[in-house]
Amino acid sequence: MTDAVKTERASGDEPTEQELVDEGDIAADYIEELLDLADIDGDIDIDARGGRAYLSVTASGESNLSLIAKPETVTALQELTRLAVQSSTGRFSRLILDVGGSRDARASELAALVDHAVERIEAGATTASLPPMSSYERKLVHDIVADRGLTSQSEGEGRDRHTVITRA
């Protein structure tokens, strides 16, 4: 991407729709190149919502996409893709990458963690802490907790940042 694509924006401003489209295109090119290098079949879908670009890599039929669909691998690929986008645009990216439905699988795991924490609270605990997780995962947890009629907040710093659930 050329320097013409690089734009300046105040740090707190939400990215524009065009900036998200640009992020998605850059990220798709990066992931497509990676898939080609690794000889992995996959189709890439790009979406922009909630101030983030979303990339989904899917495959139909016989595919070796599962080789890179483990949650830890997807997280690492997401960080590399974000760095590629940032290198090209000069802006921090909050891009979300999903490979082979890994995000849906992780959302189900998070819902199970919340359900277990809710059980502890219903059994008399005043709070229940979840393990540290990414800001995106904490956001999902906050949404799940609110749906369950409880409250939550993030505590801690850096890699130790985690969610604490309490009664509403």
GROMACS .gro file of N, CA and C in nm:
model
  504
    1MET      N    1   0.085  -0.117   0.000
    1MET     CA    2   0.000   0.000   0.000
    1MET      C    3   0.089   0.124   0.000
    2THR      N    4   0.047   0.226  -0.065
    2THR     CA    5   0.128   0.347  -0.077
    2THR      C    6   0.107   0.438   0.042
    3ASP      N    7   0.194   0.538   0.052
    3ASP     CA    8   0.181   0.636   0.160
    3ASP      C    9   0.053   0.716   0.147
    4ALA      N   10  -0.004   0.721   0.027
    4ALA     CA   11  -0.128   0.796   0.006
    4ALA      C   12  -0.243   0.738   0.089
    5VAL      N   13  -0.235   0.608   0.120
    5VAL     CA   14  -0.340   0.544   0.199
    5VAL      C   15  -0.327   0.580   0.346
    6LYS      N   16  -0.206   0.613   0.388
    6LYS     CA   17  -0.184   0.648   0.528
    6LYS      C   18  -0.255   0.779   0.560
    7THR      N   19  -0.332   0.775   0.668
    7THR     CA   20  -0.404   0.895   0.709
    7THR      C   21  -0.382   0.919   0.856
    8GLU      N   22  -0.389   1.044   0.894
    8GLU     CA   23  -0.376   1.079   1.034
    8GLU      C   24  -0.514   1.090   1.096
    9ARG      N   25  -0.524   1.040   1.219
    9ARG     CA   26  -0.652   1.043   1.289
    9ARG      C   27  -0.619   1.056   1.436
   10ALA      N   28  -0.701   1.129   1.509
   10ALA     CA   29  -0.681   1.140   1.654
   10ALA      C   30  -0.692   1.002   1.715
   11SER      N   31  -0.614   0.975   1.818
   11SER     CA   32  -0.605   0.841   1.876
   11SER      C   33  -0.738   0.786   1.924
   12GLY      N   34  -0.830   0.869   1.969
   12GLY     CA   35  -0.956   0.820   2.023
   12GLY      C   36  -1.066   0.806   1.919
   13ASP      N   37  -1.044   0.857   1.797
   13ASP     CA   38  -1.147   0.854   1.694
   13ASP      C   39  -1.168   0.713   1.640
   14GLU      N   40  -1.294   0.683   1.609
   14GLU     CA   41  -1.327   0.557   1.544
   14GLU      C   42  -1.278   0.564   1.400
   15PRO      N   43  -1.232   0.451   1.345
   15PRO     CA   44  -1.192   0.452   1.204
   15PRO      C   45  -1.314   0.474   1.114
   16THR      N   46  -1.290   0.536   1.000
   16THR     CA   47  -1.397   0.557   0.904
   16THR      C   48  -1.428   0.425   0.834
   17GLU      N   49  -1.540   0.422   0.767
   17GLU     CA   50  -1.578   0.303   0.690
   17GLU      C   51  -1.471   0.272   0.585
   18GLN      N   52  -1.420   0.375   0.519
   18GLN     CA   53  -1.317   0.354   0.417
   18GLN      C   54  -1.189   0.299   0.479
   19GLU      N   55  -1.152   0.349   0.597
   19GLU     CA   56  -1.032   0.298   0.665
   19GLU      C   57  -1.050   0.149   0.699
   20LEU      N   58  -1.170   0.111   0.741
   20LEU     CA   59  -1.196  -0.030   0.772
   20LEU      C   60  -1.191  -0.116   0.646
   21VAL      N   61  -1.243  -0.063   0.537
   21VAL     CA   62  -1.237  -0.135   0.410
   21VAL      C   63  -1.091  -0.153   0.369
   22ASP      N   64  -1.010  -0.046   0.383
   22ASP     CA   65  -0.868  -0.055   0.351
   22ASP      C   66  -0.798  -0.159   0.438
   23GLU      N   67  -0.828  -0.157   0.568
   23GLU     CA   68  -0.769  -0.256   0.659
   23GLU      C   69  -0.804  -0.398   0.614
   24GLY      N   70  -0.932  -0.418   0.583
   24GLY     CA   71  -0.977  -0.550   0.539
   24GLY      C   72  -0.905  -0.596   0.413
   25ASP      N   73  -0.889  -0.505   0.317
   25ASP     CA   74  -0.821  -0.541   0.192
   25ASP      C   75  -0.674  -0.576   0.216
   26ILE      N   76  -0.608  -0.495   0.298
   26ILE     CA   77  -0.466  -0.521   0.329
   26ILE      C   78  -0.453  -0.654   0.401
   27ALA      N   79  -0.539  -0.675   0.499
   27ALA     CA   80  -0.535  -0.799   0.577
   27ALA      C   81  -0.564  -0.920   0.488
   28ALA      N   82  -0.661  -0.907   0.399
   28ALA     CA   83  -0.696  -1.018   0.310
   28ALA      C   84  -0.578  -1.053   0.219
   29ASP      N   85  -0.510  -0.951   0.168
   29ASP     CA   86  -0.392  -0.977   0.085
   29ASP      C   87  -0.285  -1.051   0.165
   30TYR      N   88  -0.263  -1.007   0.289
   30TYR     CA   89  -0.163  -1.069   0.375
   30TYR      C   90  -0.198  -1.216   0.403
   31ILE      N   91  -0.323  -1.241   0.442
   31ILE     CA   92  -0.366  -1.377   0.473
   31ILE      C   93  -0.364  -1.465   0.348
   32GLU      N   94  -0.406  -1.410   0.236
   32GLU     CA   95  -0.405  -1.487   0.111
   32GLU      C   96  -0.263  -1.531   0.076
   33GLU      N   97  -0.168  -1.441   0.093
   33GLU     CA   98  -0.028  -1.475   0.066
   33GLU      C   99   0.020  -1.584   0.161
   34LEU      N  100  -0.017  -1.573   0.288
   34LEU     CA  101   0.021  -1.674   0.386
   34LEU      C  102  -0.039  -1.810   0.350
   35LEU      N  103  -0.167  -1.812   0.313
   35LEU     CA  104  -0.232  -1.937   0.274
   35LEU      C  105  -0.163  -1.999   0.153
   36ASP      N  106  -0.127  -1.915   0.056
   36ASP     CA  107  -0.057  -1.965  -0.063
   36ASP      C  108   0.079  -2.025  -0.026
   37LEU      N  109   0.154  -1.956   0.059
   37LEU     CA  110   0.285  -2.006   0.102
   37LEU      C  111   0.275  -2.140   0.174
   38ALA      N  112   0.170  -2.154   0.256
   38ALA     CA  113   0.152  -2.277   0.333
   38ALA      C  114   0.073  -2.384   0.256
   39ASP      N  115   0.031  -2.351   0.134
   39ASP     CA  116  -0.049  -2.442   0.051
   39ASP      C  117  -0.175  -2.488   0.125
   40ILE      N  118  -0.246  -2.389   0.180
   40ILE     CA  119  -0.370  -2.415   0.253
   40ILE      C  120  -0.485  -2.352   0.174
   41ASP      N  121  -0.590  -2.430   0.154
   41ASP     CA  122  -0.707  -2.381   0.082
   41ASP      C  123  -0.797  -2.301   0.175
   42GLY      N  124  -0.847  -2.189   0.126
   42GLY     CA  125  -0.940  -2.110   0.205
   42GLY      C  126  -0.995  -1.994   0.126
   43ASP      N  127  -1.118  -1.958   0.160
   43ASP     CA  128  -1.183  -1.841   0.101
   43ASP      C  129  -1.189  -1.733   0.207
   44ILE      N  130  -1.170  -1.608   0.167
   44ILE     CA  131  -1.165  -1.497   0.261
   44ILE      C  132  -1.285  -1.406   0.240
   45ASP      N  133  -1.356  -1.379   0.350
   45ASP     CA  134  -1.467  -1.283   0.351
   45ASP      C  135  -1.428  -1.166   0.439
   46ILE      N  136  -1.460  -1.046   0.394
   46ILE     CA  137  -1.427  -0.924   0.468
   46ILE      C  138  -1.556  -0.855   0.509
   47ASP      N  139  -1.559  -0.805   0.632
   47ASP     CA  140  -1.674  -0.732   0.683
   47ASP      C  141  -1.622  -0.619   0.770
   48ALA      N  142  -1.701  -0.515   0.787
   48ALA     CA  143  -1.667  -0.405   0.877
   48ALA      C  144  -1.789  -0.374   0.961
   49ARG      N  145  -1.772  -0.380   1.094
   49ARG     CA  146  -1.883  -0.349   1.185
   49ARG      C  147  -1.826  -0.315   1.321
   50GLY      N  148  -1.898  -0.230   1.392
   50GLY     CA  149  -1.857  -0.195   1.528
   50GLY      C  150  -1.719  -0.135   1.538
   51GLY      N  151  -1.675  -0.063   1.435
   51GLY     CA  152  -1.544   0.001   1.439
   51GLY      C  153  -1.428  -0.093   1.416
   52ARG      N  154  -1.455  -0.214   1.364
   52ARG     CA  155  -1.350  -0.312   1.338
   52ARG      C  156  -1.368  -0.374   1.200
   53ALA      N  157  -1.256  -0.413   1.143
   53ALA     CA  158  -1.260  -0.495   1.022
   53ALA      C  159  -1.257  -0.641   1.068
   54TYR      N  160  -1.338  -0.725   1.004
   54TYR     CA  161  -1.345  -0.867   1.035
   54TYR      C  162  -1.306  -0.946   0.911
   55LEU      N  163  -1.218  -1.042   0.929
   55LEU     CA  164  -1.179  -1.132   0.821
   55LEU      C  165  -1.215  -1.273   0.862
   56SER      N  166  -1.285  -1.344   0.776
   56SER     CA  167  -1.320  -1.484   0.801
   56SER      C  168  -1.258  -1.567   0.691
   57VAL      N  169  -1.186  -1.670   0.731
   57VAL     CA  170  -1.127  -1.764   0.636
   57VAL      C  171  -1.204  -1.894   0.651
   58THR      N  172  -1.264  -1.938   0.542
   58THR     CA  173  -1.344  -2.060   0.543
   58THR      C  174  -1.301  -2.149   0.429
   59ALA      N  175  -1.343  -2.273   0.436
   59ALA     CA  176  -1.316  -2.368   0.328
   59ALA      C  177  -1.430  -2.468   0.324
   60SER      N  178  -1.461  -2.512   0.206
   60SER     CA  179  -1.566  -2.612   0.192
   60SER      C  180  -1.502  -2.744   0.147
   61GLY      N  181  -1.571  -2.852   0.180
   61GLY     CA  182  -1.522  -2.983   0.139
   61GLY      C  183  -1.392  -3.020   0.206
   62GLU      N  184  -1.311  -3.093   0.134
   62GLU     CA  185  -1.181  -3.136   0.185
   62GLU      C  186  -1.085  -3.017   0.187
   63SER      N  187  -1.040  -2.982   0.305
   63SER     CA  188  -0.948  -2.870   0.318
   63SER      C  189  -0.855  -2.895   0.436
   64ASN      N  190  -0.738  -2.837   0.426
   64ASN     CA  191  -0.641  -2.846   0.535
   64ASN      C  192  -0.640  -2.718   0.620
   65LEU      N  193  -0.748  -2.642   0.614
   65LEU     CA  194  -0.759  -2.518   0.690
   65LEU      C  195  -0.747  -2.541   0.840
   66SER      N  196  -0.787  -2.659   0.886
   66SER     CA  197  -0.780  -2.689   1.029
   66SER      C  198  -0.637  -2.681   1.083
   67LEU      N  199  -0.539  -2.686   0.995
   67LEU     CA  200  -0.399  -2.675   1.039
   67LEU      C  201  -0.371  -2.543   1.108
   68ILE      N  202  -0.446  -2.439   1.073
   68ILE     CA  203  -0.422  -2.307   1.133
   68ILE      C  204  -0.544  -2.254   1.207
   69ALA      N  205  -0.639  -2.341   1.242
   69ALA     CA  206  -0.763  -2.296   1.305
   69ALA      C  207  -0.764  -2.310   1.457
   70LYS      N  208  -0.655  -2.354   1.516
   70LYS     CA  209  -0.649  -2.363   1.663
   70LYS      C  210  -0.649  -2.222   1.721
   71PRO      N  211  -0.718  -2.201   1.834
   71PRO     CA  212  -0.730  -2.065   1.890
   71PRO      C  213  -0.597  -1.993   1.909
   72GLU      N  214  -0.496  -2.062   1.957
   72GLU     CA  215  -0.367  -1.996   1.979
   72GLU      C  216  -0.304  -1.954   1.846
   73THR      N  217  -0.321  -2.037   1.745
   73THR     CA  218  -0.266  -2.006   1.613
   73THR      C  219  -0.340  -1.888   1.552
   74VAL      N  220  -0.472  -1.886   1.565
   74VAL     CA  221  -0.552  -1.776   1.511
   74VAL      C  222  -0.515  -1.646   1.581
   75THR      N  223  -0.495  -1.650   1.711
   75THR     CA  224  -0.456  -1.530   1.785
   75THR      C  225  -0.321  -1.478   1.734
   76ALA      N  226  -0.227  -1.568   1.713
   76ALA     CA  227  -0.095  -1.527   1.662
   76ALA      C  228  -0.107  -1.470   1.520
   77LEU      N  229  -0.184  -1.537   1.436
   77LEU     CA  230  -0.205  -1.487   1.299
   77LEU      C  231  -0.274  -1.351   1.299
   78GLN      N  232  -0.369  -1.334   1.390
   78GLN     CA  233  -0.438  -1.206   1.401
   78GLN      C  234  -0.340  -1.095   1.436
   79GLU      N  235  -0.251  -1.121   1.531
   79GLU     CA  236  -0.153  -1.019   1.570
   79GLU      C  237  -0.059  -0.987   1.455
   80LEU      N  238  -0.013  -1.090   1.383
   80LEU     CA  239   0.074  -1.066   1.268
   80LEU      C  240   0.001  -0.986   1.160
   81THR      N  241  -0.126  -1.019   1.138
   81THR     CA  242  -0.205  -0.948   1.038
   81THR      C  243  -0.227  -0.804   1.079
   82ARG      N  244  -0.254  -0.781   1.207
   82ARG     CA  245  -0.269  -0.644   1.257
   82ARG      C  246  -0.141  -0.564   1.234
   83LEU      N  247  -0.025  -0.628   1.259
   83LEU     CA  248   0.102  -0.559   1.237
   83LEU      C  249   0.123  -0.527   1.089
   84ALA      N  250   0.084  -0.619   1.001
   84ALA     CA  251   0.095  -0.593   0.857
   84ALA      C  252   0.007  -0.475   0.817
   85VAL      N  253  -0.113  -0.468   0.872
   85VAL     CA  254  -0.204  -0.357   0.843
   85VAL      C  255  -0.145  -0.227   0.897
   86GLN      N  256  -0.096  -0.231   1.020
   86GLN     CA  257  -0.039  -0.111   1.082
   86GLN      C  258   0.083  -0.063   1.004
   87SER      N  259   0.164  -0.157   0.958
   87SER     CA  260   0.282  -0.121   0.881
   87SER      C  261   0.244  -0.051   0.751
   88SER      N  262   0.134  -0.093   0.693
   88SER     CA  263   0.090  -0.037   0.567
   88SER      C  264   0.014   0.095   0.583
   89THR      N  265  -0.066   0.108   0.689
   89THR     CA  266  -0.150   0.226   0.706
   89THR      C  267  -0.094   0.329   0.802
   90GLY      N  268  -0.006   0.285   0.892
   90GLY     CA  269   0.045   0.376   0.995
   90GLY      C  270  -0.050   0.391   1.111
   91ARG      N  271  -0.159   0.311   1.113
   91ARG     CA  272  -0.259   0.319   1.219
   91ARG      C  273  -0.269   0.185   1.291
   92PHE      N  274  -0.297   0.191   1.421
   92PHE     CA  275  -0.325   0.071   1.500
   92PHE      C  276  -0.451   0.005   1.444
   93SER      N  277  -0.449  -0.126   1.434
   93SER     CA  278  -0.564  -0.200   1.382
   93SER      C  279  -0.626  -0.283   1.492
   94ARG      N  280  -0.761  -0.286   1.494
   94ARG     CA  281  -0.835  -0.372   1.587
   94ARG      C  282  -0.901  -0.487   1.511
   95LEU      N  283  -0.844  -0.521   1.398
   95LEU     CA  284  -0.895  -0.625   1.311
   95LEU      C  285  -0.918  -0.756   1.387
   96ILE      N  286  -1.026  -0.825   1.351
   96ILE     CA  287  -1.056  -0.955   1.409
   96ILE      C  288  -1.046  -1.059   1.299
   97LEU      N  289  -0.973  -1.166   1.326
   97LEU     CA  290  -0.954  -1.275   1.231
   97LEU      C  291  -1.023  -1.400   1.283
   98ASP      N  292  -1.097  -1.465   1.195
   98ASP     CA  293  -1.160  -1.593   1.225
   98ASP      C  294  -1.113  -1.692   1.121
   99VAL      N  295  -1.069  -1.808   1.166
   99VAL     CA  296  -1.025  -1.912   1.074
   99VAL      C  297  -1.104  -2.038   1.104
  100GLY      N  298  -1.179  -2.082   1.006
  100GLY     CA  299  -1.253  -2.207   1.019
  100GLY      C  300  -1.350  -2.212   1.136
  101GLY      N  301  -1.411  -2.098   1.169
  101GLY     CA  302  -1.508  -2.095   1.278
  101GLY      C  303  -1.448  -2.092   1.417
  102SER      N  304  -1.320  -2.061   1.426
  102SER     CA  305  -1.252  -2.059   1.556
  102SER      C  306  -1.312  -1.957   1.653
  103ARG      N  307  -1.360  -1.844   1.602
  103ARG     CA  308  -1.419  -1.741   1.689
  103ARG      C  309  -1.548  -1.791   1.752
  104ASP      N  310  -1.631  -1.859   1.672
  104ASP     CA  311  -1.756  -1.915   1.728
  104ASP      C  312  -1.725  -2.019   1.834
  105ALA      N  313  -1.623  -2.101   1.808
  105ALA     CA  314  -1.584  -2.203   1.906
  105ALA      C  315  -1.537  -2.135   2.035
  106ARG      N  316  -1.458  -2.029   2.022
  106ARG     CA  317  -1.408  -1.958   2.141
  106ARG      C  318  -1.523  -1.890   2.213
  107ALA      N  319  -1.619  -1.834   2.141
  107ALA     CA  320  -1.735  -1.771   2.205
  107ALA      C  321  -1.813  -1.874   2.287
  108SER      N  322  -1.824  -1.996   2.237
  108SER     CA  323  -1.891  -2.103   2.312
  108SER      C  324  -1.813  -2.137   2.438
  109GLU      N  325  -1.680  -2.142   2.428
  109GLU     CA  326  -1.596  -2.168   2.546
  109GLU      C  327  -1.614  -2.058   2.650
  110LEU      N  328  -1.618  -1.933   2.603
  110LEU     CA  329  -1.636  -1.820   2.695
  110LEU      C  330  -1.773  -1.826   2.763
  111ALA      N  331  -1.876  -1.863   2.688
  111ALA     CA  332  -2.010  -1.877   2.747
  111ALA      C  333  -2.009  -1.983   2.855
  112ALA      N  334  -1.937  -2.093   2.834
  112ALA     CA  335  -1.927  -2.199   2.935
  112ALA      C  336  -1.853  -2.148   3.058
  113LEU      N  337  -1.747  -2.068   3.040
  113LEU     CA  338  -1.676  -2.009   3.153
  113LEU      C  339  -1.768  -1.918   3.234
  114VAL      N  340  -1.846  -1.837   3.164
  114VAL     CA  341  -1.940  -1.747   3.232
  114VAL      C  342  -2.044  -1.829   3.307
  115ASP      N  343  -2.098  -1.933   3.245
  115ASP     CA  344  -2.198  -2.017   3.311
  115ASP      C  345  -2.143  -2.077   3.440
  116HIS      N  346  -2.019  -2.122   3.436
  116HIS     CA  347  -1.956  -2.178   3.555
  116HIS      C  348  -1.940  -2.071   3.664
  117ALA      N  349  -1.900  -1.950   3.622
  117ALA     CA  350  -1.885  -1.839   3.718
  117ALA      C  351  -2.020  -1.802   3.778
  118VAL      N  352  -2.125  -1.801   3.696
  118VAL     CA  353  -2.260  -1.769   3.744
  118VAL      C  354  -2.303  -1.874   3.847
  119GLU      N  355  -2.273  -1.999   3.823
  119GLU     CA  356  -2.304  -2.106   3.920
  119GLU      C  357  -2.236  -2.079   4.053
  120ARG      N  358  -2.109  -2.033   4.050
  120ARG     CA  359  -2.037  -2.003   4.175
  120ARG      C  360  -2.105  -1.887   4.249
  121ILE      N  361  -2.149  -1.787   4.175
  121ILE     CA  362  -2.216  -1.673   4.238
  121ILE      C  363  -2.350  -1.716   4.296
  122GLU      N  364  -2.424  -1.796   4.221
  122GLU     CA  365  -2.553  -1.844   4.270
  122GLU      C  366  -2.537  -1.936   4.392
  123ALA      N  367  -2.419  -1.996   4.406
  123ALA     CA  368  -2.391  -2.081   4.521
  123ALA      C  369  -2.341  -2.001   4.641
  124GLY      N  370  -2.331  -1.867   4.626
  124GLY     CA  371  -2.296  -1.785   4.741
  124GLY      C  372  -2.172  -1.699   4.727
  125ALA      N  373  -2.092  -1.719   4.625
  125ALA     CA  374  -1.973  -1.634   4.607
  125ALA      C  375  -2.018  -1.492   4.575
  126THR      N  376  -1.943  -1.392   4.623
  126THR     CA  377  -1.979  -1.253   4.594
  126THR      C  378  -1.927  -1.210   4.457
  127THR      N  379  -1.815  -1.268   4.415
  127THR     CA  380  -1.759  -1.238   4.283
  127THR      C  381  -1.702  -1.367   4.224
  128ALA      N  382  -1.681  -1.364   4.095
  128ALA     CA  383  -1.614  -1.474   4.026
  128ALA      C  384  -1.521  -1.414   3.922
  129SER      N  385  -1.394  -1.447   3.931
  129SER     CA  386  -1.295  -1.396   3.836
  129SER      C  387  -1.270  -1.498   3.726
  130LEU      N  388  -1.257  -1.449   3.606
  130LEU     CA  389  -1.224  -1.533   3.492
  130LEU      C  390  -1.075  -1.517   3.462
  131PRO      N  391  -1.017  -1.609   3.388
  131PRO     CA  392  -0.875  -1.596   3.355
  131PRO      C  393  -0.849  -1.476   3.263
  132PRO      N  394  -0.724  -1.431   3.257
  132PRO     CA  395  -0.690  -1.321   3.166
  132PRO      C  396  -0.723  -1.357   3.022
  133MET      N  397  -0.765  -1.256   2.946
  133MET     CA  398  -0.798  -1.277   2.805
  133MET      C  399  -0.785  -1.146   2.731
  134SER      N  400  -0.795  -1.154   2.600
  134SER     CA  401  -0.781  -1.035   2.514
  134SER      C  402  -0.898  -0.940   2.535
  135SER      N  403  -0.881  -0.817   2.490
  135SER     CA  404  -0.988  -0.717   2.503
  135SER      C  405  -1.112  -0.761   2.426
  136TYR      N  406  -1.095  -0.821   2.312
  136TYR     CA  407  -1.209  -0.869   2.234
  136TYR      C  408  -1.284  -0.978   2.310
  137GLU      N  409  -1.211  -1.071   2.369
  137GLU     CA  410  -1.275  -1.178   2.446
  137GLU      C  411  -1.344  -1.122   2.570
  138ARG      N  412  -1.281  -1.023   2.636
  138ARG     CA  413  -1.346  -0.961   2.752
  138ARG      C  414  -1.474  -0.891   2.711
  139LYS      N  415  -1.476  -0.828   2.594
  139LYS     CA  416  -1.598  -0.765   2.546
  139LYS      C  417  -1.707  -0.869   2.526
  140LEU      N  418  -1.672  -0.982   2.466
  140LEU     CA  419  -1.770  -1.089   2.450
  140LEU      C  420  -1.823  -1.135   2.585
  141VAL      N  421  -1.732  -1.150   2.682
  141VAL     CA  422  -1.772  -1.193   2.816
  141VAL      C  423  -1.866  -1.091   2.879
  142HIS      N  424  -1.833  -0.963   2.868
  142HIS     CA  425  -1.921  -0.859   2.925
  142HIS      C  426  -2.062  -0.870   2.865
  143ASP      N  427  -2.070  -0.894   2.736
  143ASP     CA  428  -2.201  -0.908   2.670
  143ASP      C  429  -2.275  -1.032   2.721
  144ILE      N  430  -2.205  -1.143   2.736
  144ILE     CA  431  -2.267  -1.267   2.785
  144ILE      C  432  -2.315  -1.248   2.928
  145VAL      N  433  -2.232  -1.184   3.012
  145VAL     CA  434  -2.266  -1.160   3.152
  145VAL      C  435  -2.392  -1.073   3.160
  146ALA      N  436  -2.398  -0.968   3.080
  146ALA     CA  437  -2.515  -0.880   3.081
  146ALA      C  438  -2.640  -0.957   3.041
  147ASP      N  439  -2.627  -1.047   2.943
  147ASP     CA  440  -2.741  -1.130   2.902
  147ASP      C  441  -2.788  -1.222   3.015
  148ARG      N  442  -2.697  -1.257   3.106
  148ARG     CA  443  -2.731  -1.345   3.219
  148ARG      C  444  -2.785  -1.266   3.338
  149GLY      N  445  -2.792  -1.132   3.324
  149GLY     CA  446  -2.847  -1.048   3.430
  149GLY      C  447  -2.750  -1.013   3.541
  150LEU      N  448  -2.621  -1.027   3.515
  150LEU     CA  449  -2.518  -0.992   3.614
  150LEU      C  450  -2.436  -0.876   3.560
  151THR      N  451  -2.341  -0.830   3.640
  151THR     CA  452  -2.252  -0.723   3.596
  151THR      C  453  -2.109  -0.775   3.593
  152SER      N  454  -2.026  -0.705   3.519
  152SER     CA  455  -1.885  -0.744   3.510
  152SER      C  456  -1.801  -0.621   3.485
  153GLN      N  457  -1.676  -0.634   3.521
  153GLN     CA  458  -1.579  -0.529   3.492
  153GLN      C  459  -1.444  -0.592   3.471
  154SER      N  460  -1.361  -0.524   3.396
  154SER     CA  461  -1.225  -0.571   3.372
  154SER      C  462  -1.134  -0.515   3.479
  155GLU      N  463  -1.043  -0.599   3.526
  155GLU     CA  464  -0.946  -0.557   3.627
  155GLU      C  465  -0.808  -0.607   3.586
  156GLY      N  466  -0.706  -0.544   3.643
  156GLY     CA  467  -0.569  -0.584   3.615
  156GLY      C  468  -0.511  -0.504   3.500
  157GLU      N  469  -0.384  -0.529   3.474
  157GLU     CA  470  -0.312  -0.457   3.370
  157GLU      C  471  -0.246  -0.554   3.273
  158GLY      N  472  -0.231  -0.512   3.149
  158GLY     CA  473  -0.158  -0.588   3.049
  158GLY      C  474  -0.210  -0.730   3.033
  159ARG      N  475  -0.118  -0.825   3.033
  159ARG     CA  476  -0.153  -0.965   3.014
  159ARG      C  477  -0.234  -1.024   3.129
  160ASP      N  478  -0.237  -0.955   3.242
  160ASP     CA  479  -0.313  -1.003   3.358
  160ASP      C  480  -0.455  -0.947   3.360
  161ARG      N  481  -0.494  -0.869   3.262
  161ARG     CA  482  -0.628  -0.809   3.260
  161ARG      C  483  -0.731  -0.919   3.243
  162HIS      N  484  -0.829  -0.918   3.332
  162HIS     CA  485  -0.930  -1.024   3.336
  162HIS      C  486  -1.066  -0.965   3.374
  163THR      N  487  -1.169  -1.048   3.368
  163THR     CA  488  -1.304  -1.004   3.398
  163THR      C  489  -1.347  -1.057   3.533
  164VAL      N  490  -1.412  -0.971   3.611
  164VAL     CA  491  -1.469  -1.010   3.740
  164VAL      C  492  -1.620  -0.992   3.730
  165ILE      N  493  -1.693  -1.098   3.765
  165ILE     CA  494  -1.839  -1.098   3.755
  165ILE      C  495  -1.899  -1.084   3.895
  166THR      N  496  -2.002  -1.000   3.906
  166THR     CA  497  -2.073  -0.981   4.033
  166THR      C  498  -2.224  -0.978   4.006
  167ARG      N  499  -2.300  -0.988   4.115
  167ARG     CA  500  -2.446  -0.976   4.102
  167ARG      C  501  -2.481  -0.835   4.054
  168ALA      N  502  -2.590  -0.825   3.984
  168ALA     CA  503  -2.634  -0.692   3.934
  168ALA      C  504  -2.678  -0.603   4.047
   0.00000   0.00000   0.00000
